């Protein structure tokens, strides 16, 4: 399902952090999350999580800005056809409420705070069809001030990522950046520095000389920004100058809050920042503009929970209370015990996953009509069948079938390229991937995913989809097993039955050993709307099988569509492997196979030793499908007696491409490491175990490859020597191939979009 979060801004603040963490948690569950705001410090974190941000001036009450935001949101919501729009502040929710009445999309809100509710402010508040309240007192406020039905409100939490916020958080970077002292008693205060939030910051500065007298090794760090920050910074500097020491450090706006709270001994503040500090096992004094609770312990649990750690309704905070409790913590308290208790409370009550569950229950409630506190539905993919944006049955556009979720780097990168190509041409396209590991696929690619063997889910999805893409890779073959071939043909046949357009996307065909399968393949593939192939030999095999080739086009493997911007710098990965900076290396990709020459492992090991001794290049073994390839890599490494390295973990496709791009050349048995090399302009020596290797090397104009069943050591060494000595000329040739292949590979996505829009392969 697709959800739009709307909020005023993404600068430092409890509500903003709540929105960011909720968005990330929902995205991990397979929800397509988008955020609209005027922007701010957390934009980068959303982007890194694969969450698109729309810049809309939702922070401004000016009527002109409100009208502009209305027009922008109307365009965004109409184009992306969201299943749910989720408002998080008064101005965005007011605008979304007006749009909801016009466009009829499901509209919900979260109440993070209490606002003035008298006229005209009550007319500017729209709490949607359902609401989440971050505490019981806010729920009461919604009921009493706005007359909202209690059955339409659910109390949620400020969910905390307890891995990100942990006592083990490395804060060395901020320690160095701000020259934090060693062996200091450190108080950390975090808040938005607006005049209606910064009272305790002023109080903390006021009492700092008294605290300094009691604790000469004290350090106070004040984190945050806002309209009162300049005044706070000035006061802090005045105290530092008077004491002639750097007692108070002000940082301004930061997004690495976890590092600051982890660096402290005591935390002072309220709301989400206090919860984050508690997750880091920090004793906390709960104090803010709304009131004062004091040192958090078992006795203060109820009032803290009831007020969402914001102190609403408590007695006011005073400098005297602060001095008393800070001294008590440093002089008398068992800080470790308080820290342990605090973290246990966070883990048991404030999980970020619980926060995501609450949001999904709200979405389920508005989509199904069930009561918000009674619904049991929290599976976003189950909720899709209830989603009817704008009163119409909007289809899920594309289903992608292939060898996904098996941790095979080549197929994973193909999927990355397919999704990227489709979204570049149609940003609001809806994609569902059939995968062995749907949860992992959702997280990595930011798309919907269902189990590739769940026939009922596949059929249900096909009923609401328009196009099936089968690809990339070599799916129409029976070398792996005949069951594999039958599976992919069945998926294509089902798609045809339910009226979907069908496409083979940059595929390789064959080998097909059982000639009896030719007729079945021909019967199904002749009806496919478009077949794009990665090299000519695959087209020849289709003709041999009797496939009608009127809808067949030779393009290129989908991976060629990736550009250099899709690569990640390799230095960090190489350092983790243990390869010294500046050390030249070459990549070796091998796999277990039935027909390997008897002395295959010895021949590869001796070749690696020869290259290392003669040129100073070290071998880096790259298991492309880790669980299947690591065994033979280790056997060859044993023969080298440690004179080489293994990429000893599965890495993302962008890191893999980065590693290969830095290598001197590639000796490869896996097809896609050869394609990676071509994409990055790195010369290749192919180890041919399957016709697809031979076919691809010929397609790329490469002649340096040998069959693995009759591999000869001297011939392999000779090819490697030639590649190394003529490396520059090979690189130049591969660059021409890369450009040509990229242009051809880009056609794959364009043809898919043409089919989706009612066209055909020739449009």
XYZ file of C-alpha atoms in Angstrom:
763
model
C 0.000 0.000 0.000
C 1.022 3.615 -0.582
C 0.904 6.221 2.219
C 1.636 9.955 2.228
C 2.813 11.552 5.488
C 2.286 15.323 5.684
C 3.929 17.538 8.289
C 5.147 21.109 8.652
C 8.890 20.515 8.619
C 11.634 17.944 9.180
C 13.893 19.833 11.561
C 14.879 18.651 15.032
C 11.891 17.848 17.226
C 10.040 14.976 18.849
C 7.151 14.928 16.369
C 9.532 15.103 13.432
C 11.612 12.206 14.751
C 8.398 10.246 15.363
C 7.394 10.748 11.712
C 10.816 9.733 10.400
C 11.009 6.577 12.542
C 7.390 5.635 11.746
C 7.999 6.119 8.022
C 11.106 3.926 8.123
C 9.347 1.213 10.173
C 6.398 1.132 7.748
C 8.751 1.016 4.767
C 10.471 -2.031 6.287
C 7.065 -3.742 6.283
C 6.609 -3.092 2.573
C 4.527 0.095 2.711
C 5.421 2.639 0.028
C 5.901 5.720 2.207
C 6.189 9.295 0.943
C 6.583 12.459 3.036
C 5.536 16.029 2.225
C 6.886 18.972 4.259
C 8.841 22.197 3.860
C 11.989 20.127 4.425
C 14.755 20.171 6.995
C 17.541 18.209 8.613
C 15.860 14.789 8.383
C 15.394 14.853 4.598
C 18.710 13.039 4.149
C 17.742 10.241 6.557
C 14.481 9.682 4.677
C 16.317 9.644 1.361
C 18.809 7.077 2.665
C 15.849 4.895 3.674
C 14.459 5.110 0.123
C 11.551 7.362 1.135
C 10.672 10.117 -1.335
C 10.185 13.624 0.043
C 8.042 16.345 -1.564
C 9.012 19.914 -0.664
C 5.765 21.783 0.095
C 5.538 25.016 2.204
C 3.384 23.375 4.870
C 5.044 25.298 7.720
C 3.544 28.653 6.771
C 0.156 30.090 7.838
C 0.288 32.806 5.190
C -2.861 32.442 3.012
C -0.783 32.567 -0.174
C 1.466 29.746 1.074
C -1.580 27.732 2.185
C -3.117 28.061 -1.289
C 0.176 27.021 -2.875
C 0.427 23.995 -0.562
C -3.169 23.073 -1.420
C -2.404 23.092 -5.152
C 0.848 21.160 -4.742
C -0.692 18.484 -2.502
C -3.656 18.135 -4.827
C -1.304 17.428 -7.733
C 0.820 14.980 -5.699
C -2.150 13.063 -4.291
C -3.884 12.885 -7.662
C -0.741 11.666 -9.437
C 0.362 9.082 -6.858
C -3.124 7.847 -5.886
C -2.291 7.197 -2.234
C -4.189 4.551 -0.321
C -4.023 6.698 2.827
C -2.978 10.295 3.562
C -1.639 10.756 7.112
C -1.479 14.281 8.578
C 0.844 15.133 11.470
C 0.352 18.835 12.237
C -2.396 21.455 12.240
C -1.633 23.237 8.945
C -0.993 20.082 6.841
C -4.041 18.376 8.332
C -6.229 21.419 7.641
C -5.155 21.396 3.973
C -5.457 17.613 3.634
C -8.903 17.767 5.219
C -10.083 20.129 2.503
C -8.571 17.940 -0.196
C -10.133 14.836 1.380
C -13.583 16.344 0.920
C -12.849 16.986 -2.748
C -10.867 13.878 -3.732
C -12.328 11.349 -1.257
C -9.085 9.619 -0.281
C -8.827 7.959 3.165
C -7.511 10.619 5.580
C -6.089 10.062 9.084
C -4.017 12.076 11.554
C -1.699 11.825 14.535
C -2.072 14.285 17.431
C 1.397 14.953 18.837
C 0.490 17.986 20.956
C -2.402 20.050 22.286
C -3.353 23.336 20.627
C -5.715 26.167 21.433
C -9.166 24.837 20.614
C -11.331 27.953 20.828
C -12.681 29.888 17.873
C -11.236 30.304 15.222
C -8.582 27.662 15.968
C -11.158 24.888 16.199
C -12.128 25.665 12.608
C -8.519 25.255 11.507
C -8.147 21.752 12.964
C -9.134 18.649 11.026
C -8.449 15.317 12.737
C -9.474 13.165 9.790
C -11.510 9.974 9.754
C -9.307 8.284 12.354
C -6.660 9.571 14.770
C -3.679 8.396 16.744
C -2.914 10.212 19.997
C 0.578 9.933 21.470
C -0.755 9.875 25.046
C -3.963 9.357 27.004
C -4.258 13.031 27.907
C -4.101 13.985 24.217
C -6.835 11.430 23.504
C -8.955 13.098 26.205
C -8.178 16.483 24.625
C -9.437 15.295 21.226
C -12.643 13.943 22.758
C -13.348 16.941 25.009
C -12.248 19.769 22.697
C -13.410 18.420 19.345
C -16.053 15.844 20.212
C -14.236 13.049 18.382
C -15.669 9.565 18.892
C -13.391 7.531 21.186
C -13.824 4.554 18.823
C -11.979 6.568 16.160
C -8.930 7.289 18.337
C -6.088 4.958 19.233
C -3.358 5.801 21.729
C 0.054 5.159 20.248
C 3.612 5.635 21.444
C 6.776 7.420 20.475
C 8.483 4.300 19.169
C 12.245 4.131 19.644
C 14.748 2.178 17.551
C 16.655 0.451 20.371
C 19.485 -0.573 18.060
C 20.104 2.983 16.931
C 19.668 4.306 20.471
C 21.870 2.088 22.594
C 24.550 2.361 25.258
C 26.900 0.878 22.642
C 26.455 3.782 20.230
C 29.808 5.032 18.974
C 30.005 8.765 19.714
C 33.693 9.232 18.916
C 32.852 11.367 15.884
C 30.940 14.018 17.847
C 33.462 13.799 20.675
C 36.153 14.805 18.222
C 33.988 17.367 16.412
C 33.073 19.249 19.609
C 36.258 18.451 21.562
C 34.309 16.805 24.361
C 36.502 16.147 27.355
C 37.659 12.795 28.673
C 36.407 11.611 32.070
C 33.880 14.428 32.322
C 30.564 14.396 34.137
C 28.402 15.256 31.157
C 24.812 16.515 31.112
C 23.063 16.380 27.736
C 19.937 18.394 26.965
C 18.088 17.902 23.638
C 15.098 19.919 22.437
C 13.805 22.150 19.713
C 15.048 25.603 20.753
C 11.804 27.515 20.202
C 10.520 29.907 22.845
C 7.683 27.534 23.726
C 10.120 24.610 24.191
C 13.358 26.058 25.590
C 12.541 27.026 29.194
C 14.662 24.282 30.747
C 17.635 25.138 28.518
C 17.638 28.638 30.021
C 17.256 27.200 33.516
C 20.108 24.775 32.953
C 22.391 27.618 31.856
C 21.321 29.688 34.864
C 22.275 26.975 37.369
C 25.464 25.923 35.581
C 27.830 28.064 37.738
C 26.415 26.435 40.879
C 26.826 22.983 39.349
C 30.375 23.824 38.238
C 31.362 24.668 41.809
C 30.077 21.300 42.961
C 31.499 19.370 40.008
C 34.603 21.020 38.466
C 34.799 18.194 35.902
C 31.321 19.019 34.550
C 30.379 19.482 30.891
C 26.919 20.535 29.637
C 25.907 19.877 26.012
C 22.789 21.619 24.650
C 21.545 20.165 21.345
C 18.935 21.681 19.046
C 17.944 24.730 17.009
C 14.998 27.085 16.734
C 13.879 30.676 17.063
C 15.366 30.925 20.584
C 18.719 29.333 19.777
C 20.670 32.573 19.380
C 19.580 33.760 22.829
C 20.522 30.411 24.389
C 23.896 30.405 22.683
C 24.589 33.962 23.874
C 23.711 33.087 27.470
C 25.953 30.015 27.321
C 28.885 32.038 25.987
C 28.427 34.623 28.747
C 28.623 31.901 31.401
C 31.700 30.337 29.751
C 33.432 33.724 29.596
C 32.595 34.525 33.219
C 33.910 31.154 34.430
C 36.830 31.216 31.975
C 36.125 27.655 30.949
C 34.193 25.832 28.227
C 31.461 24.543 30.517
C 28.490 24.749 28.131
C 28.590 23.528 24.519
C 25.770 24.438 22.114
C 25.586 22.421 18.914
C 22.678 23.802 16.903
C 20.569 21.490 14.733
C 21.735 17.854 14.569
C 20.298 14.604 13.247
C 22.782 12.312 15.040
C 20.956 12.683 18.349
C 21.756 9.085 19.285
C 25.447 9.937 19.524
C 24.884 12.932 21.783
C 22.586 11.187 24.252
C 24.942 8.194 24.330
C 27.831 10.496 25.219
C 26.190 11.810 28.401
C 25.989 10.637 31.986
C 22.683 12.392 32.690
C 19.939 13.551 30.343
C 17.641 16.511 30.938
C 14.568 17.103 28.769
C 11.175 15.768 27.777
C 9.175 13.776 25.277
C 10.841 11.693 22.592
C 14.342 12.959 23.362
C 13.979 11.640 26.919
C 12.860 8.241 25.622
C 15.838 8.104 23.264
C 18.212 8.877 26.132
C 16.574 6.212 28.282
C 17.085 3.704 25.454
C 20.799 4.529 25.790
C 20.614 3.630 29.516
C 20.873 7.244 30.619
C 19.331 8.394 33.935
C 16.929 11.162 32.948
C 15.391 14.225 34.570
C 12.025 14.836 32.898
C 11.559 18.604 32.719
C 10.097 20.974 30.117
C 7.895 23.965 29.416
C 4.784 22.009 30.421
C 6.062 21.085 33.895
C 8.488 19.069 35.975
C 8.461 15.342 36.813
C 12.066 14.972 37.935
C 14.316 11.917 38.101
C 12.697 9.094 36.160
C 12.330 5.922 38.218
C 9.663 3.379 39.063
C 7.740 5.915 41.188
C 7.552 8.360 38.270
C 6.526 5.793 35.653
C 2.769 6.361 35.713
C 2.827 10.154 35.499
C 5.490 9.990 32.803
C 3.500 7.546 30.675
C 0.214 9.387 31.221
C 1.701 12.656 29.966
C 3.842 11.058 27.235
C 6.925 12.225 29.149
C 5.886 15.864 28.514
C 4.925 16.822 32.112
C 1.540 18.299 31.112
C -0.379 19.236 34.244
C 2.648 18.800 36.535
C 4.084 21.556 38.688
C 6.354 24.004 36.823
C 10.042 23.378 36.308
C 12.333 25.560 38.429
C 16.108 26.041 38.628
C 15.968 24.847 42.242
C 14.412 21.513 41.264
C 17.029 21.030 38.568
C 19.989 21.738 40.856
C 18.638 19.445 43.526
C 18.028 16.482 41.203
C 21.259 16.829 39.221
C 23.301 16.888 42.419
C 21.332 13.950 43.742
C 22.091 11.905 40.644
C 25.797 12.684 40.654
C 26.271 12.386 44.439
C 23.896 9.732 45.659
C 22.278 7.701 42.923
C 23.232 4.418 41.322
C 23.353 5.676 37.731
C 23.782 2.194 36.274
C 20.667 0.850 37.990
C 18.578 3.824 36.845
C 19.936 3.433 33.315
C 19.128 -0.297 33.225
C 15.575 0.335 34.424
C 15.097 3.101 31.853
C 16.176 0.934 28.928
C 13.964 -1.958 30.036
C 10.969 0.393 30.051
C 11.759 1.509 26.491
C 12.203 -2.052 25.244
C 8.990 -3.285 26.845
C 6.722 -0.282 26.134
C 8.138 1.879 23.358
C 9.163 -0.361 20.452
C 9.212 1.324 17.040
C 7.501 -1.791 15.671
C 4.593 -1.273 18.080
C 4.272 2.276 16.757
C 4.104 0.909 13.198
C 1.477 -1.645 14.275
C -0.669 1.164 15.695
C -0.463 3.118 12.448
C -1.379 0.060 10.397
C -4.377 -0.610 12.624
C -5.511 2.957 11.988
C -5.096 2.467 8.233
C -6.988 -0.832 8.451
C -9.768 0.856 10.383
C -10.286 3.637 7.845
C -10.090 1.221 4.890
C -12.316 -1.543 6.285
C -14.673 0.426 8.521
C -13.703 -1.594 11.604
C -13.218 0.083 14.963
C -9.661 1.299 15.356
C -9.070 -0.519 18.647
C -10.704 -3.759 17.544
C -9.182 -4.456 14.136
C -6.557 -7.193 13.975
C -5.348 -6.347 10.476
C -1.742 -5.110 10.337
C -0.489 -6.651 7.078
C -0.165 -3.818 4.546
C -0.479 -6.221 1.618
C -3.685 -7.671 3.008
C -5.025 -4.128 3.302
C -4.490 -3.470 -0.402
C -7.635 -5.363 -1.317
C -9.680 -2.834 0.688
C -8.018 0.159 -0.924
C -10.126 2.063 -3.455
C -8.515 5.507 -3.886
C -10.772 8.220 -5.311
C -13.654 5.753 -5.518
C -12.001 3.733 -8.292
C -10.331 0.357 -8.437
C -6.751 1.419 -9.162
C -4.686 -1.547 -10.285
C -1.247 -2.573 -9.113
C 0.632 -2.009 -12.324
C 3.448 -4.570 -12.514
C 4.340 -7.995 -11.145
C 7.986 -9.042 -11.552
C 8.799 -12.755 -11.579
C 12.341 -14.121 -11.376
C 15.016 -15.758 -9.228
C 14.706 -13.235 -6.409
C 15.264 -13.552 -2.677
C 18.016 -16.194 -3.042
C 20.941 -13.829 -2.324
C 22.267 -14.194 -5.842
C 24.114 -10.984 -6.667
C 23.473 -11.177 -10.399
C 19.725 -11.639 -10.123
C 19.494 -9.092 -7.315
C 21.259 -6.500 -9.440
C 18.997 -7.321 -12.393
C 15.990 -6.641 -10.169
C 17.537 -3.367 -9.015
C 18.022 -2.310 -12.642
C 14.481 -3.307 -13.679
C 12.861 -1.401 -10.811
C 15.070 1.638 -11.350
C 14.314 1.720 -15.075
C 10.559 1.439 -14.570
C 10.437 4.111 -11.862
C 12.536 6.541 -13.884
C 9.944 6.382 -16.684
C 6.893 6.138 -14.421
C 7.642 7.426 -10.882
C 4.280 6.411 -9.409
C 4.312 2.876 -10.827
C 3.233 0.140 -8.403
C 5.485 -2.914 -8.369
C 5.094 -6.320 -6.738
C 8.011 -8.778 -6.775
C 7.622 -12.554 -6.419
C 10.413 -13.522 -4.027
C 11.645 -16.360 -1.860
C 12.184 -13.789 0.913
C 9.437 -11.162 0.544
C 10.260 -9.248 3.733
C 13.888 -8.757 2.710
C 12.887 -7.816 -0.840
C 10.484 -5.158 0.482
C 13.196 -3.586 2.610
C 15.967 -3.633 -0.003
C 13.980 -2.476 -3.024
C 11.168 -0.442 -1.490
C 8.449 -2.343 -3.369
C 5.661 -4.708 -2.487
C 6.637 -8.394 -2.442
C 4.859 -11.718 -1.973
C 6.080 -15.279 -1.662
C 6.888 -16.741 -5.068
C 5.275 -20.075 -4.115
C 2.070 -18.665 -2.623
C -0.208 -19.377 -5.556
C -3.297 -17.847 -3.943
C -1.507 -14.557 -3.222
C -0.100 -14.498 -6.755
C -3.539 -15.017 -8.299
C -5.079 -12.375 -6.031
C -2.368 -9.915 -7.070
C -2.799 -10.757 -10.749
C -6.489 -9.917 -10.541
C -5.442 -6.332 -9.726
C -2.428 -5.962 -12.019
C -1.771 -5.034 -15.619
C 1.634 -6.428 -16.618
C 3.827 -9.417 -15.759
C 7.566 -9.030 -16.261
C 9.540 -12.270 -16.326
C 13.183 -11.413 -15.884
C 16.013 -10.784 -15.876
C 18.400 -13.697 -15.975
C 18.073 -17.093 -17.636
C 14.649 -18.305 -16.552
C 13.656 -20.367 -19.585
C 16.134 -23.235 -19.073
C 16.124 -26.681 -17.463
C 19.794 -27.023 -16.458
C 18.959 -25.947 -12.918
C 15.915 -28.224 -12.916
C 12.856 -28.928 -15.004
C 10.723 -27.721 -12.091
C 12.283 -24.279 -12.434
C 11.309 -24.090 -16.109
C 7.762 -25.255 -15.391
C 7.412 -22.712 -12.584
C 8.263 -19.704 -14.745
C 6.059 -20.942 -17.588
C 3.188 -21.416 -15.133
C 3.493 -17.857 -13.853
C 3.421 -16.522 -17.432
C 0.436 -18.706 -18.291
C -1.490 -17.546 -15.192
C -0.827 -13.922 -16.085
C -2.254 -14.498 -19.554
C -5.298 -16.204 -18.074
C -6.061 -13.180 -15.899
C -5.637 -10.725 -18.742
C -2.227 -9.274 -17.967
C 0.189 -8.172 -20.649
C 3.348 -10.321 -20.460
C 7.014 -9.607 -21.140
C 10.359 -11.397 -20.928
C 12.680 -8.589 -19.819
C 16.307 -8.778 -21.048
C 16.362 -12.559 -20.722
C 18.846 -15.195 -21.752
C 17.258 -18.367 -23.122
C 18.445 -21.900 -22.474
C 19.950 -24.290 -22.427
C 16.930 -26.566 -22.625
C 18.196 -30.153 -22.490
C 14.839 -31.926 -22.620
C 13.684 -31.424 -26.229
C 10.195 -32.524 -25.184
C 9.855 -29.126 -23.474
C 10.247 -27.261 -26.777
C 6.592 -27.547 -27.717
C 5.360 -26.339 -24.332
C 7.771 -23.406 -24.373
C 6.767 -22.462 -27.916
C 3.051 -22.639 -27.105
C 3.379 -20.199 -24.193
C 6.140 -17.844 -25.376
C 4.555 -17.365 -28.798
C 1.701 -15.598 -26.980
C 3.938 -13.311 -24.904
C 3.435 -9.630 -25.800
C 7.136 -8.736 -25.784
C 10.372 -10.707 -25.460
C 13.617 -8.754 -25.119
C 16.815 -10.783 -25.131
C 20.315 -10.020 -23.923
C 22.190 -11.580 -26.888
C 21.513 -13.058 -30.372
C 22.125 -16.744 -29.516
C 19.012 -16.696 -27.308
C 16.929 -15.546 -30.275
C 18.348 -18.402 -32.376
C 17.339 -20.906 -29.699
C 13.786 -19.534 -29.574
C 13.496 -20.020 -33.342
C 14.823 -23.549 -32.976
C 12.117 -24.275 -30.401
C 9.424 -23.012 -32.743
C 8.592 -19.794 -30.896
C 6.899 -17.140 -33.028
C 9.504 -14.366 -32.938
C 7.383 -11.449 -34.206
C 7.485 -9.890 -30.706
C 11.167 -10.645 -30.078
C 13.828 -7.930 -29.884
C 17.528 -8.228 -29.019
C 18.449 -5.546 -26.464
C 20.900 -6.151 -23.590
C 21.018 -7.509 -20.055
C 19.130 -5.185 -17.699
C 22.241 -4.645 -15.550
C 23.790 -2.615 -18.384
C 21.129 0.019 -17.709
C 22.849 0.935 -14.428
C 25.131 3.966 -14.542
C 28.243 4.878 -12.595
C 26.082 6.784 -10.106
C 24.726 3.406 -8.978
C 28.157 2.270 -7.726
C 29.358 2.717 -4.133
C 32.958 3.566 -3.306
C 34.810 0.361 -2.485
C 37.371 1.610 0.034
C 35.367 0.782 3.163
C 34.470 -2.726 1.929
C 38.063 -3.453 0.908
C 39.325 -2.259 4.285
C 36.925 -4.612 6.098
C 38.187 -7.515 3.987
C 41.745 -6.609 4.998
C 43.122 -5.423 1.667
C 45.595 -2.592 2.411
C 44.926 0.805 0.902
C 46.660 1.091 -2.480
C 47.034 -2.679 -2.943
C 46.142 -3.733 -6.508
C 43.887 -6.757 -6.803
C 41.958 -8.816 -9.314
C 38.581 -10.480 -8.799
C 37.940 -14.209 -9.120
C 34.432 -15.651 -9.338
C 34.023 -19.442 -9.321
C 31.182 -21.779 -8.495
C 30.669 -25.457 -7.812
C 29.731 -27.318 -11.002
C 29.401 -30.933 -12.096
C 31.741 -30.804 -15.096
C 34.755 -28.977 -13.717
C 38.124 -30.271 -14.909
C 39.704 -32.634 -12.405
C 42.495 -30.174 -11.562
C 40.310 -27.052 -11.909
C 40.906 -25.743 -8.368
C 44.665 -26.309 -8.616
C 44.842 -24.598 -12.018
C 42.974 -21.523 -10.745
C 45.139 -21.406 -7.588
C 48.384 -21.667 -9.563
C 47.211 -18.970 -11.964
C 46.447 -16.668 -9.040
C 49.876 -17.378 -7.561
C 51.541 -16.617 -10.907
C 49.748 -13.238 -11.205
C 50.558 -12.329 -7.618
C 54.251 -13.193 -7.977
C 54.715 -11.581 -11.404
C 52.599 -8.419 -11.103
C 52.002 -7.917 -7.375
C 48.212 -8.194 -7.756
C 46.409 -10.107 -5.000
C 43.377 -12.293 -5.783
C 40.014 -11.329 -4.277
C 37.513 -14.198 -4.431
C 33.969 -12.949 -4.939
C 31.146 -15.419 -4.114
C 28.297 -14.120 -6.269
C 25.786 -16.456 -4.602
C 27.429 -16.675 -1.240
C 26.098 -19.932 0.177
C 26.755 -21.834 -3.060
C 30.121 -20.298 -3.992
C 31.947 -19.850 -0.686
C 32.976 -23.516 -0.395
C 34.988 -23.703 -3.628
C 36.453 -20.242 -2.969
C 37.815 -21.476 0.367
C 39.249 -24.623 -1.221
C 41.229 -22.587 -3.749
C 42.310 -20.148 -1.026
C 43.653 -23.095 1.003
C 45.859 -24.015 -1.948
C 47.150 -20.420 -2.001
C 48.079 -20.717 1.684
C 46.458 -17.413 2.572
C 47.909 -15.358 -0.283
C 44.607 -13.799 -1.200
C 41.304 -12.537 0.163
C 37.657 -13.599 0.164
C 34.704 -11.241 0.139
C 33.435 -13.089 3.191
C 29.905 -11.790 3.327
C 27.038 -10.972 0.996
C 27.244 -7.332 -0.067
C 24.799 -5.051 -1.837
C 24.915 -4.740 -5.602
C 26.210 -1.155 -5.460
C 29.119 -2.179 -3.230
C 29.821 -5.185 -5.450
C 29.991 -2.956 -8.521
C 32.265 -0.575 -6.637
C 34.649 -3.382 -5.685
C 34.839 -4.706 -9.239
C 35.335 -1.231 -10.711
C 38.569 -0.850 -8.683
C 40.011 -4.218 -9.748
C 42.712 -4.774 -12.393
C 40.733 -7.459 -14.194
C 38.144 -10.164 -13.542
C 38.487 -13.934 -13.928
C 34.864 -14.980 -13.843
C 32.677 -18.048 -14.033
C 29.411 -16.407 -12.949
C 27.681 -14.573 -15.792
C 26.904 -11.386 -13.954
C 30.401 -10.764 -12.674
C 31.397 -10.621 -16.351
C 28.574 -8.156 -16.983
C 29.583 -6.130 -13.895
C 33.102 -5.964 -15.297
C 31.845 -4.784 -18.671
C 29.628 -2.174 -16.968
C 32.644 -0.803 -15.113
C 35.133 -1.086 -17.981
C 37.206 -3.829 -16.352
C 38.802 -6.472 -18.661
C 37.529 -10.033 -18.252
C 38.709 -13.626 -18.597
C 35.675 -15.902 -18.810
C 35.387 -19.391 -17.351
C 32.760 -21.023 -19.565
C 30.543 -23.537 -17.743
C 27.290 -22.802 -19.554
C 26.400 -21.620 -23.090
C 25.262 -18.305 -21.622
C 28.897 -17.470 -20.728
C 30.060 -18.161 -24.263
C 27.092 -16.250 -25.693
C 27.644 -13.200 -23.481
C 31.398 -13.055 -24.090
C 30.797 -13.159 -27.849
C 28.069 -10.503 -27.533
C 30.560 -8.261 -25.699
C 33.215 -8.903 -28.349
C 35.471 -10.712 -25.860
C 37.590 -13.672 -26.925
C 39.416 -14.466 -23.682
C 37.445 -17.370 -22.245
C 38.035 -21.073 -21.669
C 35.719 -24.054 -21.010
C 35.848 -25.233 -17.390
C 35.556 -28.926 -18.230
C 38.877 -28.962 -20.129
C 40.598 -26.040 -18.409
C 44.386 -25.972 -18.875
C 46.541 -24.048 -16.444
C 49.067 -22.805 -18.999
C 46.336 -21.498 -21.306
C 44.589 -19.699 -18.427
C 47.857 -18.061 -17.358
C 48.516 -16.993 -20.945
C 45.088 -15.326 -21.264
C 45.536 -13.508 -17.959
C 48.997 -12.282 -18.962
C 47.610 -10.910 -22.210
C 44.726 -9.174 -20.460
C 47.105 -7.501 -18.002
C 49.649 -6.398 -20.597
C 46.984 -4.974 -22.940
C 44.651 -3.736 -20.200
C 44.227 -0.194 -21.519
C 43.167 -1.287 -24.991
C 40.697 -3.805 -23.527
C 39.236 -1.080 -21.266
C 38.716 1.239 -24.217
C 36.877 -1.485 -26.119
C 34.690 -2.297 -23.137
C 33.722 1.353 -22.718
C 32.273 1.330 -26.245
C 30.404 -1.902 -25.460
C 29.095 -0.409 -22.198
C 27.648 2.661 -23.920
C 26.020 0.628 -26.677
C 24.646 -1.950 -24.247
C 23.280 0.704 -21.899
C 21.282 2.293 -24.707
C 19.899 -1.125 -25.642
C 19.190 -2.085 -22.018
C 17.246 1.149 -21.502
C 14.827 -0.048 -24.185
C 13.693 -2.883 -21.922
C 11.990 -0.541 -19.454
C 10.562 1.628 -22.225
C 8.916 -1.404 -23.846
C 7.454 -2.438 -20.471
C 5.927 1.015 -19.990
C 4.581 0.927 -23.536
C 2.814 -2.354 -22.756
C 1.471 -0.928 -19.521
C 0.030 2.020 -21.429
C -1.708 -0.166 -23.999
C 1.016 -0.196 -26.655
C 3.241 -2.962 -27.956
C 6.900 -3.797 -28.530
C 7.069 -1.635 -31.675
C 5.792 1.614 -30.083
